[in-house]
Backbone as a chain_set.jsonl record, in Angstrom:
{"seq": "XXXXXXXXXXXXXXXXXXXXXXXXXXXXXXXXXXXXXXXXXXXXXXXXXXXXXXXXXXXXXXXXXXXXXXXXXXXXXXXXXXXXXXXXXXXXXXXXXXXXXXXXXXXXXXXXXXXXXXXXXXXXXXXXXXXXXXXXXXXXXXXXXXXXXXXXXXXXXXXXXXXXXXXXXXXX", "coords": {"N": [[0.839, -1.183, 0.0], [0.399, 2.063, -0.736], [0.977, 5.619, 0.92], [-0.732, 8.137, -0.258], [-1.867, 11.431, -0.846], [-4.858, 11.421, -1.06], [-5.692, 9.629, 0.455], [-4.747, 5.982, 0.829], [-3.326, 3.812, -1.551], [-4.09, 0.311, -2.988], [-1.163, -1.522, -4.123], [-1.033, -3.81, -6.565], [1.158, -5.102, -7.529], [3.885, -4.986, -6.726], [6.936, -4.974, -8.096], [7.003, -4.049, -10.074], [5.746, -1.422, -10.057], [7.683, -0.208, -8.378], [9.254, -0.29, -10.003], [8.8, 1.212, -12.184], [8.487, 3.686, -10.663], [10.943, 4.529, -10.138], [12.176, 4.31, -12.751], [10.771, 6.925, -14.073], [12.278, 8.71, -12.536], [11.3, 9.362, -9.849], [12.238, 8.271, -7.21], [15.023, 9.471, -6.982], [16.545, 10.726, -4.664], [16.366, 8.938, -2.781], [17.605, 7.533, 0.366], [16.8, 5.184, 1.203], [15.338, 1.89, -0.005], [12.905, -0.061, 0.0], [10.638, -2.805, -0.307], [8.583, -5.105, -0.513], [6.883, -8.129, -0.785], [6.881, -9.147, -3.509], [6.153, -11.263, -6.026], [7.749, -14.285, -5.992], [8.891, -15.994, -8.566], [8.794, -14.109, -10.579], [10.286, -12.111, -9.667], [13.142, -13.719, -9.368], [13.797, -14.073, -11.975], [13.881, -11.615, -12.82], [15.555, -10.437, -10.92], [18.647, -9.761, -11.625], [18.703, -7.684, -13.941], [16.977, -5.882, -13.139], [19.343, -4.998, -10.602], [21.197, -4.131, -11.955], [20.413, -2.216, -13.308], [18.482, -0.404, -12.553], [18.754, -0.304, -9.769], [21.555, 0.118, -9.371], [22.559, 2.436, -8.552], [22.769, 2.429, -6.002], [24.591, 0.852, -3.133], [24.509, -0.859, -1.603], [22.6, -4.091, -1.437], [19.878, -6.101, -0.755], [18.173, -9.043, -1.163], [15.811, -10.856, 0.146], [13.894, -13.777, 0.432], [10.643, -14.871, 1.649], [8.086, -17.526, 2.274], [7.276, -17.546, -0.673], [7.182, -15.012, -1.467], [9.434, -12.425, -1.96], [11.727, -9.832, -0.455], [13.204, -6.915, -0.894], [15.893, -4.975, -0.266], [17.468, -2.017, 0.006], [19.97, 0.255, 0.049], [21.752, 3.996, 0.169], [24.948, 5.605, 0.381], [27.486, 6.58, 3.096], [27.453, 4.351, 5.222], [26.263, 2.82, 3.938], [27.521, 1.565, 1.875], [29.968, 1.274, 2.97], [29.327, -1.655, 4.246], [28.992, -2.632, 2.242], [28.152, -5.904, -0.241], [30.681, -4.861, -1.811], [32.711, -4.096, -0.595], [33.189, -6.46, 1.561], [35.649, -8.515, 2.763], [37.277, -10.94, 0.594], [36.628, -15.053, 0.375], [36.684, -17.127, -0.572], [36.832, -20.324, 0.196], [34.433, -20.063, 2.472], [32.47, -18.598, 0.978], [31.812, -20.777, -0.485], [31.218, -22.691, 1.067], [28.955, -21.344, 2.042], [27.355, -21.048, -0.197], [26.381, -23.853, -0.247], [25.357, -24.343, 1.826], [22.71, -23.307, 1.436], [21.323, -25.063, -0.48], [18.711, -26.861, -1.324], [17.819, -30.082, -0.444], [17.798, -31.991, -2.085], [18.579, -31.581, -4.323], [22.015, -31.331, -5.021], [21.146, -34.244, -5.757], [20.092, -33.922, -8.198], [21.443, -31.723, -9.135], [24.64, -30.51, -10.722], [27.95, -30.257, -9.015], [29.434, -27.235, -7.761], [30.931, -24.749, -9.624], [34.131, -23.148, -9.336], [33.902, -20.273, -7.21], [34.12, -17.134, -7.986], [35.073, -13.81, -7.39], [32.836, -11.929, -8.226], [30.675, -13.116, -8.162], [30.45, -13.947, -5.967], [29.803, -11.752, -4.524], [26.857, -11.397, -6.048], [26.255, -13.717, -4.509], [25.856, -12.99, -1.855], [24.003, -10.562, -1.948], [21.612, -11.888, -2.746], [19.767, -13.782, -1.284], [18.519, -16.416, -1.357], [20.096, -17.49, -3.796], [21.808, -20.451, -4.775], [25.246, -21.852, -6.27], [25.596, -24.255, -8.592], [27.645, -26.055, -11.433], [28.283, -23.929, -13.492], [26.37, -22.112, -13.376], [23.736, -20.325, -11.554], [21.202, -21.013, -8.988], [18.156, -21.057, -7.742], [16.889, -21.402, -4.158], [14.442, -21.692, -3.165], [12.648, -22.737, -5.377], [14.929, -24.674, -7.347], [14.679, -25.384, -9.916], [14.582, -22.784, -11.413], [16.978, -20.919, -12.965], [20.177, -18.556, -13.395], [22.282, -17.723, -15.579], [26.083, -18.361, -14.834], [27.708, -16.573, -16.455], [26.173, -14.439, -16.717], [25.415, -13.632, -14.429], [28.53, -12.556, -13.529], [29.087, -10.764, -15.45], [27.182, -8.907, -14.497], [27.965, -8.262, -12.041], [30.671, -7.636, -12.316], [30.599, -5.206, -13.779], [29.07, -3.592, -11.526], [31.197, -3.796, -9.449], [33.123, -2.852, -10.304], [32.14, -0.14, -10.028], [31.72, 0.248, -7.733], [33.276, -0.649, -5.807], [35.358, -0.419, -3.165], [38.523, 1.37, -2.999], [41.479, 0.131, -3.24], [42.941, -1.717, -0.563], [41.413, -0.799, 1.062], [39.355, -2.611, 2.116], [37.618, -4.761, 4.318]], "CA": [[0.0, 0.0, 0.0], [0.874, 3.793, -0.734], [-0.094, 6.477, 1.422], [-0.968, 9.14, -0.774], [-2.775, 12.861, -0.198], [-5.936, 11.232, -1.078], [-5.724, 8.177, 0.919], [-3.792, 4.87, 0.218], [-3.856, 2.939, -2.505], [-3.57, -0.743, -2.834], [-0.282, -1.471, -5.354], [-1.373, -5.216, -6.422], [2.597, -5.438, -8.553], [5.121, -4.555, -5.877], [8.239, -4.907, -8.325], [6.374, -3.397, -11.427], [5.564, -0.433, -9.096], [8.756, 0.208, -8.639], [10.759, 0.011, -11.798], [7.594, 2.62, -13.032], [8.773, 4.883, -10.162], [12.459, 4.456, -10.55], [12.236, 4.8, -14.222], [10.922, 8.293, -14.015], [13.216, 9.248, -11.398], [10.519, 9.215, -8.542], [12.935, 8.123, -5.839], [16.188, 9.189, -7.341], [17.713, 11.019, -4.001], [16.111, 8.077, -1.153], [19.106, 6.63, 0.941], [16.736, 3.765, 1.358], [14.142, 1.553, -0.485], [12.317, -1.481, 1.032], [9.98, -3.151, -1.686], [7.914, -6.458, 0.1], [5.268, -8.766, -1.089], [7.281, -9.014, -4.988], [6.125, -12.444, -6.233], [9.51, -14.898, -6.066], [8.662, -16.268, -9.787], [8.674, -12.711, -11.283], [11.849, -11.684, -9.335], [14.158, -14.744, -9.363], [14.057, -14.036, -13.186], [14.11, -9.975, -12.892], [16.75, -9.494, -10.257], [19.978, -9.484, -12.17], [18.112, -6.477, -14.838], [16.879, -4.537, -11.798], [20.042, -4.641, -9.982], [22.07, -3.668, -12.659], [19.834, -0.738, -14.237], [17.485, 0.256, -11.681], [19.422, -0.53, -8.426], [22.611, 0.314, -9.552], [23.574, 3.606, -7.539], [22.78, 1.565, -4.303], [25.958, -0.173, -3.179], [24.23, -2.11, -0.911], [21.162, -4.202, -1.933], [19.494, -7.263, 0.128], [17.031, -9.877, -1.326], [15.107, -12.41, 0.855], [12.45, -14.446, 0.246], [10.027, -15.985, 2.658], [6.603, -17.7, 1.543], [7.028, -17.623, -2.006], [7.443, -13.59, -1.824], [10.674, -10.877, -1.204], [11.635, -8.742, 0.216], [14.45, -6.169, -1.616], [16.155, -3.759, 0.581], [18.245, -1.068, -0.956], [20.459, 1.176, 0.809], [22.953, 4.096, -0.34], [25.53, 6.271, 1.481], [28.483, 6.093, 3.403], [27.087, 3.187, 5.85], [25.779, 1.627, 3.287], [29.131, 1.13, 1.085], [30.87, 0.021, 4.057], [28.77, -2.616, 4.331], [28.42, -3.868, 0.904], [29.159, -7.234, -0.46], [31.94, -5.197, -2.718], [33.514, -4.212, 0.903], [33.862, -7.42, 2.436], [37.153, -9.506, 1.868], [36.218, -12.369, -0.142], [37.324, -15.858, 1.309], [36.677, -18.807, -1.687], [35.965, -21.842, 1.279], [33.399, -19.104, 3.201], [31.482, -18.283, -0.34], [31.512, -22.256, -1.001], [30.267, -22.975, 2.198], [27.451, -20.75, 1.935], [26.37, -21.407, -1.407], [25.678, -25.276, -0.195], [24.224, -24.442, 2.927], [21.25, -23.179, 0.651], [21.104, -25.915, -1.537], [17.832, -27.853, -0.633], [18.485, -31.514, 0.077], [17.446, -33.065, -3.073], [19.588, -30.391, -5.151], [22.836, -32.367, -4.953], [21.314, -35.617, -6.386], [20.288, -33.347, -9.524], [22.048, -30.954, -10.018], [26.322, -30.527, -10.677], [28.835, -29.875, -8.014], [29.501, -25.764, -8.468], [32.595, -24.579, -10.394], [35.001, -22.669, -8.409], [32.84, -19.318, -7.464], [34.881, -15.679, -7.9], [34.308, -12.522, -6.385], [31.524, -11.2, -8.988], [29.93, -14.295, -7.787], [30.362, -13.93, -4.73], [28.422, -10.795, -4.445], [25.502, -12.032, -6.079], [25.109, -14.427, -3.262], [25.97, -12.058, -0.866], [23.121, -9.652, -2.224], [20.611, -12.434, -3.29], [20.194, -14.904, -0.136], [18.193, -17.875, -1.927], [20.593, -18.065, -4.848], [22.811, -21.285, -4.704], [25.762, -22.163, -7.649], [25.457, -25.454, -9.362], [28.096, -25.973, -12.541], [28.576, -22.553, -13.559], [24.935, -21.675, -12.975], [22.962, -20.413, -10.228], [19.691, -21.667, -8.617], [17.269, -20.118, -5.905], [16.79, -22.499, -3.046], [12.899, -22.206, -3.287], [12.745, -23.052, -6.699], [15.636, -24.609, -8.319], [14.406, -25.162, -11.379], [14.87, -21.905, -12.131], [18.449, -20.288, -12.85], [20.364, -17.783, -14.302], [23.933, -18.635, -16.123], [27.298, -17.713, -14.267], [28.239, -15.297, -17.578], [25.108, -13.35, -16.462], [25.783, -12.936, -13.204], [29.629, -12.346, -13.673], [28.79, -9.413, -16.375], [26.163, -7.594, -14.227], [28.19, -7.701, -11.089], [31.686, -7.122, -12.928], [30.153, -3.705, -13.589], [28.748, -3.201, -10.465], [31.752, -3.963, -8.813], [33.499, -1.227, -11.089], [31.434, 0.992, -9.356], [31.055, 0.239, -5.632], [34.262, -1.417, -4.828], [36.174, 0.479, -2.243], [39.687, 1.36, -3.108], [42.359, -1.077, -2.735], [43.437, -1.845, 0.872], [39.911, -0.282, 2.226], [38.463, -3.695, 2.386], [37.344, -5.252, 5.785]], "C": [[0.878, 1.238, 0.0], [0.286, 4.58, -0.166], [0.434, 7.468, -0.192], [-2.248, 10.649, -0.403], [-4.383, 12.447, -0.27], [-6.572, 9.63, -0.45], [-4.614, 7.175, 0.942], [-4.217, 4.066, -0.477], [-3.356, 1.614, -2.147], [-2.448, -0.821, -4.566], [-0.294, -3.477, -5.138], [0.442, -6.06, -7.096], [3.706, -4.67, -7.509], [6.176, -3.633, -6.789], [7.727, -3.994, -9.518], [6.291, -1.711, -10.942], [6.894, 0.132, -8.785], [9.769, 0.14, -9.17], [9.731, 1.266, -12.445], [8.672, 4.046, -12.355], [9.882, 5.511, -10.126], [12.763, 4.863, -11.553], [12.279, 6.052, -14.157], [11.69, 9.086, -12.858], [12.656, 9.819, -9.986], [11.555, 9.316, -7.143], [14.541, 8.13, -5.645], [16.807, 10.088, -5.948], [17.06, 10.092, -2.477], [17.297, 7.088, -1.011], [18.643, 5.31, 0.971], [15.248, 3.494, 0.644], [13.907, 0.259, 0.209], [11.112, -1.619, 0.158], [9.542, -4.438, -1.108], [6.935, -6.755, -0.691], [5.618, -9.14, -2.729], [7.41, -11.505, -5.248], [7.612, -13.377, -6.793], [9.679, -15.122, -7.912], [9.005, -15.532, -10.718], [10.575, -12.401, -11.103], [12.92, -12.067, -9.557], [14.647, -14.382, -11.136], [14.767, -12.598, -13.508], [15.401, -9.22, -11.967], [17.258, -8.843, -10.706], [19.903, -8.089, -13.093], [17.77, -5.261, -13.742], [18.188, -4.555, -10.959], [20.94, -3.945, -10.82], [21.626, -2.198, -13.726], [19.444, 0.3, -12.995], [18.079, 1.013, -10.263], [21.032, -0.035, -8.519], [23.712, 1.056, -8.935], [23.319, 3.416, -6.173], [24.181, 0.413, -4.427], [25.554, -0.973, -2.221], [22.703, -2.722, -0.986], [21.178, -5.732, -1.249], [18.15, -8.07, -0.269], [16.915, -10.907, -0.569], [14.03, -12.612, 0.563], [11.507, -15.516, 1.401], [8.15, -16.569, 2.404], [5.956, -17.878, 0.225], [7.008, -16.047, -2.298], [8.896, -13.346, -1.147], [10.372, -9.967, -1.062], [13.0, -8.044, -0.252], [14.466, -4.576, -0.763], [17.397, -3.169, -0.159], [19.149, 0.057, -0.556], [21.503, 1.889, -0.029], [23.636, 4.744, 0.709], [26.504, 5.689, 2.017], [28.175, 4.437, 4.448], [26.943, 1.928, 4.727], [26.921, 0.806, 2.163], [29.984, 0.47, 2.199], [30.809, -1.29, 4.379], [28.218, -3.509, 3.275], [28.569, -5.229, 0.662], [30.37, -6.489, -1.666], [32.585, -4.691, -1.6], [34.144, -4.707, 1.423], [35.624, -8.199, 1.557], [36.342, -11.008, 1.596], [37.144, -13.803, 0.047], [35.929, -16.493, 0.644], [35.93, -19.699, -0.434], [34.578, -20.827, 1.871], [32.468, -19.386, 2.455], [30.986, -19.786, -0.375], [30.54, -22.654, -0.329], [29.041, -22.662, 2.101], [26.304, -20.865, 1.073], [25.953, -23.0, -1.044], [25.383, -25.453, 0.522], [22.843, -24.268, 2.413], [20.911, -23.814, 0.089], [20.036, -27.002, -0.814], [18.778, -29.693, -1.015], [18.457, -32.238, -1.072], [18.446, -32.757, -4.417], [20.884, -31.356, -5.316], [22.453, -33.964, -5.452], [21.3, -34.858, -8.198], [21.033, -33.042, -10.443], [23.856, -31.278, -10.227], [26.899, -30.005, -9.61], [28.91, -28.153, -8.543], [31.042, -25.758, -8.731], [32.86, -23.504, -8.931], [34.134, -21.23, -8.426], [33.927, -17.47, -7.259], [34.331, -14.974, -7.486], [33.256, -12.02, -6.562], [30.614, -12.274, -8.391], [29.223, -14.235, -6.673], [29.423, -12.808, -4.105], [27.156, -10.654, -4.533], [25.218, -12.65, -4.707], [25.213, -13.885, -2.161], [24.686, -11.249, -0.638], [21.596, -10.372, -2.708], [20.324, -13.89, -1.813], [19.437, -16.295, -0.399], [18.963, -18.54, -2.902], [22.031, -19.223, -4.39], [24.044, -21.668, -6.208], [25.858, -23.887, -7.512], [26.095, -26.023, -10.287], [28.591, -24.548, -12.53], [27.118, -21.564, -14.006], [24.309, -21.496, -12.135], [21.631, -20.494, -10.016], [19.471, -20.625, -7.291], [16.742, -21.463, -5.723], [15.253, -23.276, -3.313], [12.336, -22.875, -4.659], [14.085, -23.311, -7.62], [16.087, -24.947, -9.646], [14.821, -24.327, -12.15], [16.256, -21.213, -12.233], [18.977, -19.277, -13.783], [22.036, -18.321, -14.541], [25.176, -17.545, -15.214], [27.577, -16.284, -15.0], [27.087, -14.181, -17.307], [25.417, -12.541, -15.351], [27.205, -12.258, -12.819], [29.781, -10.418, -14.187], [28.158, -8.633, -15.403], [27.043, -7.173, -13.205], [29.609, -7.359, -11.341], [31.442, -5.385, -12.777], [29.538, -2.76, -12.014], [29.681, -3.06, -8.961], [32.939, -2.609, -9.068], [33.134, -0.069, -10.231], [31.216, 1.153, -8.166], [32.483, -0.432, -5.0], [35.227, -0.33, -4.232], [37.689, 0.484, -3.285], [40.552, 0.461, -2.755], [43.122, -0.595, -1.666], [42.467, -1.301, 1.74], [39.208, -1.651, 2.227], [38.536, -4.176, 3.749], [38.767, -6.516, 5.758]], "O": [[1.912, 1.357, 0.657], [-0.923, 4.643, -0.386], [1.458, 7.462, -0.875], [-3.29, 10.577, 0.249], [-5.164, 13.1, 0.422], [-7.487, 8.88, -0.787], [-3.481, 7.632, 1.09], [-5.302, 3.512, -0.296], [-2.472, 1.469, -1.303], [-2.761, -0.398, -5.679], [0.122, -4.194, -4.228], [0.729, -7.257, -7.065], [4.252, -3.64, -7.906], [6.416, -2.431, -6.673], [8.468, -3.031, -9.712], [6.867, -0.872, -11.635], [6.97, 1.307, -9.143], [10.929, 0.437, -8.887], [10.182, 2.146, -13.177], [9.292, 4.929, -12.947], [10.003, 6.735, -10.087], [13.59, 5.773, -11.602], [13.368, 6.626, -14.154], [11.345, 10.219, -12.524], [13.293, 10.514, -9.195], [11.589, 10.215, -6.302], [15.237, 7.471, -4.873], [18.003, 10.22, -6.209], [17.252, 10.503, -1.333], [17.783, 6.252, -1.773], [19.398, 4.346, 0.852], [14.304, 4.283, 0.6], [14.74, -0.327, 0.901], [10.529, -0.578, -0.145], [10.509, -5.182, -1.268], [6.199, -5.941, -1.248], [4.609, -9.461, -3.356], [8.141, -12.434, -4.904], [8.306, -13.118, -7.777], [10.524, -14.456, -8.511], [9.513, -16.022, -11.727], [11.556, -12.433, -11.845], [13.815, -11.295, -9.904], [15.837, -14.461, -11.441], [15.79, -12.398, -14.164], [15.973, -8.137, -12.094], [17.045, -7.631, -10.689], [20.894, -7.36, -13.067], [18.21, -4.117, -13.627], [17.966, -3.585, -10.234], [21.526, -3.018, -10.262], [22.264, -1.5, -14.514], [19.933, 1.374, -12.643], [17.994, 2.159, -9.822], [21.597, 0.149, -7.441], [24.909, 0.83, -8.756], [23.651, 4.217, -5.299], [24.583, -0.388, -5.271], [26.308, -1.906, -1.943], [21.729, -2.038, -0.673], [22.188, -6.433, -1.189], [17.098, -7.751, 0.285], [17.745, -11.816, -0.534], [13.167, -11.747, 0.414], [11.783, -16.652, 1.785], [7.197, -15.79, 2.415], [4.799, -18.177, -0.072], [6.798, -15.772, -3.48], [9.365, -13.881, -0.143], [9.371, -9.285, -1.282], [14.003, -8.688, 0.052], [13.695, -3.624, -0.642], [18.182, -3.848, -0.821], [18.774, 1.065, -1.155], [22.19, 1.232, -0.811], [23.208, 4.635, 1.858], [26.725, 4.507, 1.756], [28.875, 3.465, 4.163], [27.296, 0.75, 4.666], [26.945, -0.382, 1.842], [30.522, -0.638, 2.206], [31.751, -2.013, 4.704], [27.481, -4.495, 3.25], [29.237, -5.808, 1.518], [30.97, -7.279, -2.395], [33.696, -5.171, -1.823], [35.233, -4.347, 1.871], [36.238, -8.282, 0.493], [35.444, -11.716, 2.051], [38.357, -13.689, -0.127], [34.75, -16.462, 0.997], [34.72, -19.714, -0.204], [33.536, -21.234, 1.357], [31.604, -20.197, 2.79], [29.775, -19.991, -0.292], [29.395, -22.928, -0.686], [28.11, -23.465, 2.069], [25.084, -20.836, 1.231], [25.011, -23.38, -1.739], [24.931, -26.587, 0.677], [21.907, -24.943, 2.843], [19.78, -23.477, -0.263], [20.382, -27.81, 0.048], [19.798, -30.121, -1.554], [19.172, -33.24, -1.076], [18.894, -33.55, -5.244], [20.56, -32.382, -5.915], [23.341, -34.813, -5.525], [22.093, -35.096, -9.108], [21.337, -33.402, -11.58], [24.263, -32.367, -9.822], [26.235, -29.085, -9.133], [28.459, -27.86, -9.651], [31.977, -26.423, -8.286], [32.155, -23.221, -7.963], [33.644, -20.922, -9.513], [34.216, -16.989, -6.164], [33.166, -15.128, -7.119], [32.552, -11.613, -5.637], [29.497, -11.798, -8.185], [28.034, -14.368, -6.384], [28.485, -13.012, -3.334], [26.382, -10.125, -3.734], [24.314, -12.322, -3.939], [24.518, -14.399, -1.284], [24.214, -11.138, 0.494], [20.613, -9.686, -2.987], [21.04, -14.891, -1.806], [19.73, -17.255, 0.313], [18.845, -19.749, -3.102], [23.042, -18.838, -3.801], [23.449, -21.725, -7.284], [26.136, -24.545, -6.509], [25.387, -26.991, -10.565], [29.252, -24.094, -11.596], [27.009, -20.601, -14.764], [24.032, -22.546, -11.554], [20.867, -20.04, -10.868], [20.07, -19.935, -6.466], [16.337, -22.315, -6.514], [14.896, -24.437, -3.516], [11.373, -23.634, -4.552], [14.415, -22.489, -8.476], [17.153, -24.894, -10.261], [15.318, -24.56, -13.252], [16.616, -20.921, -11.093], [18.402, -19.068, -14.851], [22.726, -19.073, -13.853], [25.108, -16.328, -15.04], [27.66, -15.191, -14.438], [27.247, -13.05, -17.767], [25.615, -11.331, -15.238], [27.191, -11.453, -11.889], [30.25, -9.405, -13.668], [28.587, -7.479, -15.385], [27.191, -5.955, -13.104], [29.99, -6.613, -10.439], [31.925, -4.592, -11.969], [29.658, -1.577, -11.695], [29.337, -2.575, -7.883], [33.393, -1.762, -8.299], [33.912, 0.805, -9.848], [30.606, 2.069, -7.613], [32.63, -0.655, -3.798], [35.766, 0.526, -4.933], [37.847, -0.335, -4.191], [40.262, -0.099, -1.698], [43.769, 0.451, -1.617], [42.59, -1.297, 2.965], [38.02, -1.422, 2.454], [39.591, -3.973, 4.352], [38.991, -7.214, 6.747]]}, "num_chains": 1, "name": "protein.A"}
């Protein structure tokens, strides 16, 4: 729901709702966005395009999903760069770890062991908390049917890393 001067409306498209408002530059100087109720189905497919167009001048961005919906939190500013995933120091066994703690149970008879996962990688799952790697492809936990290819995720956050990564030797 939106308050607005004449009430509040109901917004039945969360994520649609705000790529409209984004687009026209609606909410181009808010330090923070918070976006709930964005059907997983829709998103899991749309992230990687909204983080890399939409989301872009946020250096710190947070997807969870609980119920079959997310929840996309968006932060910019000095806090919020400190705390990015291009911030942290990146630590290969950690990333590994994490990506196959998410991996539902049945996932591993399916799917492929994951290739070795790099830093661009690593961000994604830093910034996406259902996505698991598989081959050189990544899956969301709740659905891992669905995936997007390593070279996707590599490219968007390559650039994004361009742009948000601290200076060398400012990393945690």
């Amino acid at each position: 729901a939106i308050a607005t001067s004449s009430g509040t409306c109901m917004v039945l498209d969360p994520l649609e709702e705000l790529c409209r408002r984004l687009r026209r530059g609606w909410l181009c100087t808010a330090v923070q966005l918070e976006v709930s109720n964005i059907e997983d189905h829709r998103f899991d497919y749309h992230f990687l395009d909204l983080r890399s167009n939409l989301l872009q001048e946020y250096p710190q961005v947070r997807a969870v999903a609980a119920g079959g919906r997310y929840t996309v939190t968006a932060r910019r500013g000095p806090a919020a760069a400190a705390a990015s995933a291009f911030a942290w120091r990146y630590d290969p066994a950690a990333v590994s770890a994490m990506s196959r703690e998410r991996m539902p149970p049945e996932a591993p008879l399916l799917l492929q062991p994951a290739e070795q996962i790099c830093e661009e990688e690593a961000a994604f799952l830093e910034e996406n908390r259902q996505a698991f790697k598989s081959g050189d492809a990544f899956h969301f936990a709740h659905a891992p049917w669905r995936s997007c290819t390593g070279e996707r995720v590599r490219s968007c956050y390559r650039a994004l890393a361009a742009k948000h990564r601290p200076p060398t030797g400012a990393n945690k």
